[in-house]
PDB file of C-alpha atoms in Angstrom:
ATOM      1  CA  MET A   1       0.000   0.000   0.000  1.00 48.00           C
ATOM      2  CA  ALA A   2       2.797   2.417   0.922  1.00 47.00           C
ATOM      3  CA  ASN A   3       4.481   1.826  -2.443  1.00 48.00           C
ATOM      4  CA  LYS A   4       1.241   2.547  -4.272  1.00 42.00           C
ATOM      5  CA  VAL A   5       0.823   5.833  -2.402  1.00 44.00           C
ATOM      6  CA  LYS A   6       4.417   6.801  -3.153  1.00 48.00           C
ATOM      7  CA  PHE A   7       3.934   5.948  -6.833  1.00 45.00           C
ATOM      8  CA  PHE A   8       0.760   8.027  -6.931  1.00 45.00           C
ATOM      9  CA  ARG A   9       2.581  11.049  -5.508  1.00 53.00           C
ATOM     10  CA  TYR A  10       5.296  10.760  -8.156  1.00 52.00           C
ATOM     11  CA  VAL A  11       2.636  10.618 -10.867  1.00 52.00           C
ATOM     12  CA  VAL A  12       0.896  13.708  -9.471  1.00 52.00           C
ATOM     13  CA  ALA A  13       4.195  15.582  -9.245  1.00 55.00           C
ATOM     14  CA  ASN A  14       5.153  14.691 -12.819  1.00 57.00           C
ATOM     15  CA  LEU A  15       1.730  15.720 -14.084  1.00 56.00           C
ATOM     16  CA  ALA A  16       2.159  19.036 -12.289  1.00 52.00           C
ATOM     17  CA  ILE A  17       5.521  19.558 -13.970  1.00 53.00           C
ATOM     18  CA  GLY A  18       4.032  18.786 -17.357  1.00 55.00           C
ATOM     19  CA  ALA A  19       1.130  21.155 -16.778  1.00 51.00           C
ATOM     20  CA  VAL A  20       3.407  24.021 -15.844  1.00 45.00           C
ATOM     21  CA  VAL A  21       5.726  23.433 -18.806  1.00 44.00           C
ATOM     22  CA  ILE A  22       2.740  23.444 -21.181  1.00 48.00           C
ATOM     23  CA  GLY A  23       1.368  26.544 -19.487  1.00 46.00           C
ATOM     24  CA  LEU A  24       4.638  28.411 -19.837  1.00 40.00           C
ATOM     25  CA  LEU A  25       4.902  27.391 -23.471  1.00 40.00           C
ATOM     26  CA  ALA A  26       1.387  28.685 -24.080  1.00 43.00           C
ATOM     27  CA  PHE A  27       2.350  32.025 -22.537  1.00 37.00           C
ATOM     28  CA  THR A  28       5.364  32.218 -24.842  1.00 35.00           C
ATOM     29  CA  LEU A  29       3.407  31.317 -27.976  1.00 33.00           C
ATOM     30  CA  SER A  30       0.739  33.881 -27.148  1.00 33.00           C
ATOM     31  CA  GLY A  31       3.348  36.598 -26.801  1.00 33.00           C
ATOM     32  CA  LYS A  32       2.925  36.847 -23.020  1.00 34.00           C
ATOM     33  CA  THR A  33       6.374  36.274 -21.646  1.00 33.00           C
ATOM     34  CA  VAL A  34       7.048  35.592 -17.981  1.00 38.00           C
ATOM     35  CA  SER A  35       9.105  38.654 -17.235  1.00 38.00           C
ATOM     36  CA  ALA A  36       9.497  41.451 -14.718  1.00 38.00           C
ATOM     37  CA  ALA A  37      11.050  44.852 -14.456  1.00 41.00           C
ATOM     38  CA  GLY A  38      13.937  43.409 -12.475  1.00 45.00           C
ATOM     39  CA  THR A  39      13.379  45.717  -9.516  1.00 52.00           C
ATOM     40  CA  GLU A  40      13.344  42.847  -7.043  1.00 71.00           C
ATOM     41  CA  THR A  41      16.409  42.316  -4.880  1.00 89.00           C
ATOM     42  CA  PRO A  42      17.082  39.450  -2.445  1.00 96.00           C
ATOM     43  CA  ILE A  43      16.550  40.089   1.252  1.00 97.00           C
ATOM     44  CA  TYR A  44      19.362  39.112   3.593  1.00 98.00           C
ATOM     45  CA  LYS A  45      17.950  40.530   6.810  1.00 98.00           C
ATOM     46  CA  GLY A  46      14.613  41.685   8.170  1.00 98.00           C
ATOM     47  CA  ASP A  47      13.653  45.117   9.455  1.00 98.00           C
ATOM     48  CA  SER A  48      12.407  43.941  12.856  1.00 98.00           C
ATOM     49  CA  LYS A  49      14.490  44.877  15.896  1.00 98.00           C
ATOM     50  CA  THR A  50      12.792  42.324  18.151  1.00 98.00           C
ATOM     51  CA  LYS A  51      12.269  39.260  15.944  1.00 98.00           C
ATOM     52  CA  ILE A  52      14.515  36.665  14.306  1.00 98.00           C
ATOM     53  CA  SER A  53      13.721  33.667  12.100  1.00 98.00           C
ATOM     54  CA  LEU A  54      15.127  30.156  11.910  1.00 98.00           C
ATOM     55  CA  MET A  55      14.902  29.284   8.208  1.00 98.00           C
ATOM     56  CA  VAL A  56      14.610  25.509   7.895  1.00 98.00           C
ATOM     57  CA  ASN A  57      15.382  24.405   4.323  1.00 98.00           C
ATOM     58  CA  VAL A  58      13.986  20.938   3.614  1.00 98.00           C
ATOM     59  CA  TYR A  59      14.970  18.530   0.857  1.00 97.00           C
ATOM     60  CA  TRP A  60      16.098  15.746   3.192  1.00 97.00           C
ATOM     61  CA  GLY A  61      16.333  15.041   6.933  1.00 98.00           C
ATOM     62  CA  THR A  62      12.672  14.094   7.260  1.00 98.00           C
ATOM     63  CA  GLU A  63      13.492  11.839  10.214  1.00 98.00           C
ATOM     64  CA  PHE A  64      14.458  14.884  12.302  1.00 98.00           C
ATOM     65  CA  ILE A  65      11.445  17.073  11.593  1.00 98.00           C
ATOM     66  CA  ASP A  66       9.205  15.658  14.323  1.00 98.00           C
ATOM     67  CA  GLU A  67      11.866  16.462  16.920  1.00 98.00           C
ATOM     68  CA  MET A  68      12.201  19.984  15.574  1.00 98.00           C
ATOM     69  CA  LEU A  69       8.439  20.478  15.705  1.00 98.00           C
ATOM     70  CA  ASP A  70       8.350  19.251  19.303  1.00 98.00           C
ATOM     71  CA  ILE A  71      11.077  21.700  20.325  1.00 98.00           C
ATOM     72  CA  PHE A  72       9.337  24.603  18.595  1.00 98.00           C
ATOM     73  CA  GLU A  73       6.045  23.664  20.232  1.00 98.00           C
ATOM     74  CA  LYS A  74       7.529  23.350  23.730  1.00 98.00           C
ATOM     75  CA  ASN A  75       9.081  26.795  23.330  1.00 98.00           C
ATOM     76  CA  GLU A  76       5.834  28.190  21.912  1.00 98.00           C
ATOM     77  CA  VAL A  77       7.465  29.590  18.782  1.00 98.00           C
ATOM     78  CA  VAL A  78       6.844  29.268  15.052  1.00 98.00           C
ATOM     79  CA  THR A  79       9.148  29.926  12.136  1.00 98.00           C
ATOM     80  CA  THR A  80       9.433  29.206   8.397  1.00 98.00           C
ATOM     81  CA  PHE A  81      10.135  25.947   6.561  1.00 98.00           C
ATOM     82  CA  PHE A  82      11.276  26.329   2.945  1.00 98.00           C
ATOM     83  CA  VAL A  83      10.342  23.086   1.202  1.00 98.00           C
ATOM     84  CA  GLY A  84      11.580  21.485  -2.005  1.00 98.00           C
ATOM     85  CA  GLY A  85       9.011  20.169  -4.449  1.00 98.00           C
ATOM     86  CA  MET A  86      10.656  16.749  -4.771  1.00 97.00           C
ATOM     87  CA  TRP A  87      10.484  16.393  -0.998  1.00 98.00           C
ATOM     88  CA  VAL A  88       6.840  17.453  -0.877  1.00 98.00           C
ATOM     89  CA  ALA A  89       5.944  14.864  -3.540  1.00 97.00           C
ATOM     90  CA  GLU A  90       7.113  12.129  -1.166  1.00 97.00           C
ATOM     91  CA  ASN A  91       6.231  13.717   2.160  1.00 98.00           C
ATOM     92  CA  ASP A  92       2.921  15.531   1.778  1.00 98.00           C
ATOM     93  CA  ALA A  93       1.720  14.292   5.179  1.00 98.00           C
ATOM     94  CA  VAL A  94       4.818  15.738   6.854  1.00 98.00           C
ATOM     95  CA  LEU A  95       4.276  19.056   5.090  1.00 98.00           C
ATOM     96  CA  GLN A  96       0.713  19.088   6.356  1.00 98.00           C
ATOM     97  CA  LYS A  97       1.961  18.396   9.886  1.00 98.00           C
ATOM     98  CA  ILE A  98       4.452  21.281   9.725  1.00 98.00           C
ATOM     99  CA  TYR A  99       1.712  23.620   8.542  1.00 98.00           C
ATOM    100  CA  ASP A 100      -0.739  22.362  11.166  1.00 98.00           C
ATOM    101  CA  HIS A 101       1.823  23.275  13.839  1.00 98.00           C
ATOM    102  CA  GLY A 102       1.481  26.902  12.730  1.00 98.00           C
ATOM    103  CA  HIS A 103       4.694  27.270  10.771  1.00 98.00           C
ATOM    104  CA  GLU A 104       5.019  29.327   7.620  1.00 98.00           C
ATOM    105  CA  ILE A 105       5.803  27.478   4.391  1.00 98.00           C
ATOM    106  CA  GLY A 106       8.182  28.890   1.783  1.00 98.00           C
ATOM    107  CA  ASN A 107       9.281  27.747  -1.675  1.00 98.00           C
ATOM    108  CA  HIS A 108      12.699  26.109  -2.144  1.00 98.00           C
ATOM    109  CA  GLY A 109      12.383  25.097  -5.802  1.00 98.00           C
ATOM    110  CA  TYR A 110      11.583  21.625  -7.139  1.00 98.00           C
ATOM    111  CA  PHE A 111      14.770  19.811  -8.151  1.00 97.00           C
ATOM    112  CA  HIS A 112      17.308  21.772  -6.019  1.00 96.00           C
ATOM    113  CA  LYS A 113      18.881  23.263  -9.120  1.00 96.00           C
ATOM    114  CA  ASP A 114      21.526  25.968  -9.403  1.00 96.00           C
ATOM    115  CA  HIS A 115      19.141  28.784 -10.308  1.00 97.00           C
ATOM    116  CA  LYS A 116      21.914  31.127 -11.388  1.00 96.00           C
ATOM    117  CA  LYS A 117      22.627  28.770 -14.287  1.00 96.00           C
ATOM    118  CA  LEU A 118      18.982  28.369 -15.346  1.00 97.00           C
ATOM    119  CA  GLY A 119      17.189  30.314 -18.041  1.00 97.00           C
ATOM    120  CA  ALA A 120      13.964  32.219 -17.480  1.00 97.00           C
ATOM    121  CA  GLN A 121      11.628  29.323 -18.256  1.00 97.00           C
ATOM    122  CA  ARG A 122      13.442  26.799 -16.049  1.00 97.00           C
ATOM    123  CA  ASN A 123      13.604  29.286 -13.171  1.00 97.00           C
ATOM    124  CA  ALA A 124       9.875  29.840 -13.480  1.00 97.00           C
ATOM    125  CA  GLU A 125       9.156  26.105 -13.710  1.00 97.00           C
ATOM    126  CA  GLU A 126      11.106  25.295 -10.548  1.00 97.00           C
ATOM    127  CA  ILE A 127       9.157  27.865  -8.561  1.00 98.00           C
ATOM    128  CA  SER A 128       5.754  27.346 -10.183  1.00 98.00           C
ATOM    129  CA  VAL A 129       5.663  23.556  -9.952  1.00 97.00           C
ATOM    130  CA  THR A 130       6.556  23.658  -6.264  1.00 98.00           C
ATOM    131  CA  HIS A 131       3.980  26.379  -5.688  1.00 98.00           C
ATOM    132  CA  ARG A 132       1.210  24.331  -7.270  1.00 98.00           C
ATOM    133  CA  LEU A 133       2.201  21.143  -5.492  1.00 98.00           C
ATOM    134  CA  VAL A 134       2.313  22.780  -2.066  1.00 98.00           C
ATOM    135  CA  LYS A 135      -1.016  24.492  -2.685  1.00 98.00           C
ATOM    136  CA  SER A 136      -2.574  21.155  -3.631  1.00 98.00           C
ATOM    137  CA  VAL A 137      -1.511  19.779  -0.235  1.00 98.00           C
ATOM    138  CA  ILE A 138      -2.162  22.623   2.217  1.00 98.00           C
ATOM    139  CA  GLY A 139      -4.128  25.138   0.150  1.00 98.00           C
ATOM    140  CA  VAL A 140      -1.599  27.947   0.638  1.00 97.00           C
ATOM    141  CA  ASP A 141      -0.203  30.394  -1.911  1.00 98.00           C
ATOM    142  CA  MET A 142       3.428  30.822  -0.885  1.00 98.00           C
ATOM    143  CA  ASN A 143       5.236  34.118  -1.560  1.00 98.00           C
ATOM    144  CA  LEU A 144       8.735  33.596  -0.144  1.00 98.00           C
ATOM    145  CA  PHE A 145      11.395  31.883  -2.258  1.00 98.00           C
ATOM    146  CA  ALA A 146      14.753  30.662  -0.936  1.00 98.00           C
ATOM    147  CA  PRO A 147      16.955  29.624  -3.884  1.00 98.00           C
ATOM    148  CA  PRO A 148      18.752  26.288  -3.338  1.00 96.00           C
ATOM    149  CA  SER A 149      22.340  26.762  -2.135  1.00 96.00           C
ATOM    150  CA  GLY A 150      21.679  30.505  -2.181  1.00 95.00           C
ATOM    151  CA  SER A 151      22.401  30.568  -5.907  1.00 96.00           C
ATOM    152  CA  PHE A 152      20.532  33.158  -7.976  1.00 97.00           C
ATOM    153  CA  GLY A 153      20.993  35.559 -10.847  1.00 97.00           C
ATOM    154  CA  LYS A 154      19.099  38.509 -12.250  1.00 96.00           C
ATOM    155  CA  THR A 155      16.845  36.134 -14.165  1.00 96.00           C
ATOM    156  CA  THR A 156      15.994  34.244 -10.972  1.00 97.00           C
ATOM    157  CA  LEU A 157      14.987  37.457  -9.234  1.00 97.00           C
ATOM    158  CA  GLN A 158      12.900  38.568 -12.213  1.00 97.00           C
ATOM    159  CA  GLN A 159      11.050  35.262 -12.488  1.00 97.00           C
ATOM    160  CA  ALA A 160      10.447  35.027  -8.749  1.00 97.00           C
ATOM    161  CA  GLU A 161       9.055  38.562  -8.725  1.00 97.00           C
ATOM    162  CA  SER A 162       6.842  37.919 -11.745  1.00 96.00           C
ATOM    163  CA  LEU A 163       5.343  34.939  -9.891  1.00 97.00           C
ATOM    164  CA  GLY A 164       4.610  37.019  -6.804  1.00 97.00           C
ATOM    165  CA  TYR A 165       7.628  35.941  -4.776  1.00 98.00           C
ATOM    166  CA  THR A 166      10.178  37.745  -2.635  1.00 97.00           C
ATOM    167  CA  THR A 167      13.619  36.117  -2.779  1.00 98.00           C
ATOM    168  CA  ILE A 168      15.011  35.378   0.680  1.00 98.00           C
ATOM    169  CA  MET A 169      18.649  34.796   1.589  1.00 98.00           C
ATOM    170  CA  TRP A 170      20.118  34.811   5.125  1.00 98.00           C
ATOM    171  CA  SER A 171      22.227  36.838   7.540  1.00 98.00           C
ATOM    172  CA  LYS A 172      23.584  33.828   9.444  1.00 98.00           C
ATOM    173  CA  ASP A 173      24.409  30.352   8.147  1.00 98.00           C
ATOM    174  CA  THR A 174      24.806  27.405  10.521  1.00 98.00           C
ATOM    175  CA  ILE A 175      26.408  25.338   7.709  1.00 98.00           C
ATOM    176  CA  ASP A 176      24.849  22.345   9.466  1.00 98.00           C
ATOM    177  CA  TRP A 177      24.675  20.351   6.226  1.00 96.00           C
ATOM    178  CA  ARG A 178      28.482  20.232   6.167  1.00 97.00           C
ATOM    179  CA  ASP A 179      29.654  20.513   9.764  1.00 97.00           C
ATOM    180  CA  HIS A 180      27.990  17.958  11.990  1.00 97.00           C
ATOM    181  CA  ASP A 181      29.071  19.783  15.107  1.00 98.00           C
ATOM    182  CA  THR A 182      26.436  20.884  17.625  1.00 98.00           C
ATOM    183  CA  GLU A 183      28.606  23.575  19.210  1.00 98.00           C
ATOM    184  CA  LYS A 184      29.549  25.132  15.870  1.00 98.00           C
ATOM    185  CA  ILE A 185      25.909  25.211  14.825  1.00 98.00           C
ATOM    186  CA  TYR A 186      24.927  26.877  18.098  1.00 98.00           C
ATOM    187  CA  SER A 187      27.765  29.397  17.876  1.00 98.00           C
ATOM    188  CA  ARG A 188      27.064  30.347  14.266  1.00 98.00           C
ATOM    189  CA  ALA A 189      23.373  30.846  15.020  1.00 98.00           C
ATOM    190  CA  THR A 190      23.850  32.973  18.131  1.00 98.00           C
ATOM    191  CA  LYS A 191      27.061  34.976  17.632  1.00 98.00           C
ATOM    192  CA  ASN A 192      26.202  38.702  17.604  1.00 98.00           C
ATOM    193  CA  LEU A 193      22.539  37.771  17.274  1.00 98.00           C
ATOM    194  CA  GLU A 194      20.236  40.722  16.716  1.00 98.00           C
ATOM    195  CA  GLY A 195      16.762  41.590  15.531  1.00 98.00           C
ATOM    196  CA  GLY A 196      16.078  40.930  11.862  1.00 98.00           C
ATOM    197  CA  ASP A 197      18.505  38.020  11.614  1.00 98.00           C
ATOM    198  CA  LEU A 198      17.525  35.221   9.238  1.00 98.00           C
ATOM    199  CA  ILE A 199      19.316  32.065  10.354  1.00 98.00           C
ATOM    200  CA  LEU A 200      19.718  29.278   7.812  1.00 98.00           C
ATOM    201  CA  MET A 201      19.500  25.683   9.018  1.00 98.00           C
ATOM    202  CA  HIS A 202      18.392  22.211   7.955  1.00 98.00           C
ATOM    203  CA  PRO A 203      16.836  19.195   9.682  1.00 98.00           C
ATOM    204  CA  THR A 204      19.949  17.401  10.975  1.00 98.00           C
ATOM    205  CA  LYS A 205      20.777  15.504  14.155  1.00 98.00           C
ATOM    206  CA  ASN A 206      23.173  18.177  15.392  1.00 98.00           C
ATOM    207  CA  THR A 207      20.783  20.993  14.539  1.00 98.00           C
ATOM    208  CA  VAL A 208      18.136  19.314  16.671  1.00 98.00           C
ATOM    209  CA  GLU A 209      20.654  19.058  19.500  1.00 98.00           C
ATOM    210  CA  ALA A 210      21.426  22.789  19.272  1.00 98.00           C
ATOM    211  CA  LEU A 211      17.904  24.022  18.548  1.00 98.00           C
ATOM    212  CA  ASN A 212      16.519  24.420  22.072  1.00 98.00           C
ATOM    213  CA  ARG A 213      19.622  26.302  23.216  1.00 98.00           C
ATOM    214  CA  ILE A 214      19.431  28.612  20.197  1.00 98.00           C
ATOM    215  CA  ILE A 215      15.823  29.470  21.008  1.00 98.00           C
ATOM    216  CA  GLN A 216      16.603  29.960  24.691  1.00 98.00           C
ATOM    217  CA  TYR A 217      19.518  32.256  23.826  1.00 98.00           C
ATOM    218  CA  ALA A 218      17.234  34.361  21.634  1.00 98.00           C
ATOM    219  CA  LYS A 219      14.639  34.618  24.390  1.00 98.00           C
ATOM    220  CA  ALA A 220      17.283  35.533  26.976  1.00 98.00           C
ATOM    221  CA  ASN A 221      18.278  38.415  24.704  1.00 98.00           C
ATOM    222  CA  ASN A 222      14.682  39.619  24.305  1.00 98.00           C
ATOM    223  CA  LEU A 223      14.375  38.322  20.756  1.00 98.00           C
ATOM    224  CA  GLN A 224      11.324  36.478  19.510  1.00 98.00           C
ATOM    225  CA  VAL A 225      11.632  33.568  17.076  1.00 98.00           C
ATOM    226  CA  SER A 226       9.091  34.324  14.354  1.00 98.00           C
ATOM    227  CA  LYS A 227       8.034  33.570  10.807  1.00 98.00           C
ATOM    228  CA  VAL A 228      10.224  35.121   8.121  1.00 98.00           C
ATOM    229  CA  SER A 229       7.335  37.260   6.872  1.00 98.00           C
ATOM    230  CA  GLU A 230       7.055  38.782  10.356  1.00 98.00           C
ATOM    231  CA  THR A 231      10.791  39.294  10.823  1.00 98.00           C
ATOM    232  CA  LEU A 232      10.979  41.175   7.520  1.00 98.00           C
ATOM    233  CA  GLN A 233       8.613  43.838   8.809  1.00 97.00           C
ATOM    234  CA  ALA A 234       9.640  46.783  10.963  1.00 97.00           C
ATOM    235  CA  ASP A 235       8.190  46.700  14.485  1.00 96.00           C
ATOM    236  CA  SER A 236       4.991  48.699  14.830  1.00 86.00           C
TER     237      SER A 236
END
């Protein structure tokens, strides 16, 4: 039964990809190109002086997400998970669980491509397919895009903007995907921590081990862990 469900999700995902490709081609043939003025710029830090965000990028590490959700819940905080389309196709129930816990969902592309090297159509496809897939699961129209590996070019920014997205980078990087060291992850997340910081992390064993301490450090310094969309805004 599990294999049948998994197969069904792959079929749905592939149909979504095909639909978007056909849709983009139709736009091109009709003379309506997916373009923008190019005024969009990536955001590296929010305007809030009292809030920070823990940006959890998800393409793998599913086995650690429940622990992360438990820690967030015990600390009564929510943040933003940027999800990859390929991951969503296999883990729609987990995505639903993350959303049900009150967390914000952002777009992390479909195939984890190097967006700087992609043309306009492929940039748009990566974002659009993931958008449609996530919406089919949780009914949400995402508007925050975190390019895989932080790689983007002018075309990426233009396509993201044309699709209603703000491109999000980070002000602090735990580099937890490379360095499986709890103390380094904690130090990188908390060193000179201040309002508006966007802290990049992933679901890893060592990140889970450091997570509660990171949140407690933020609280001790009168900083609230919040969704990225909230951290971007200046305090009222």
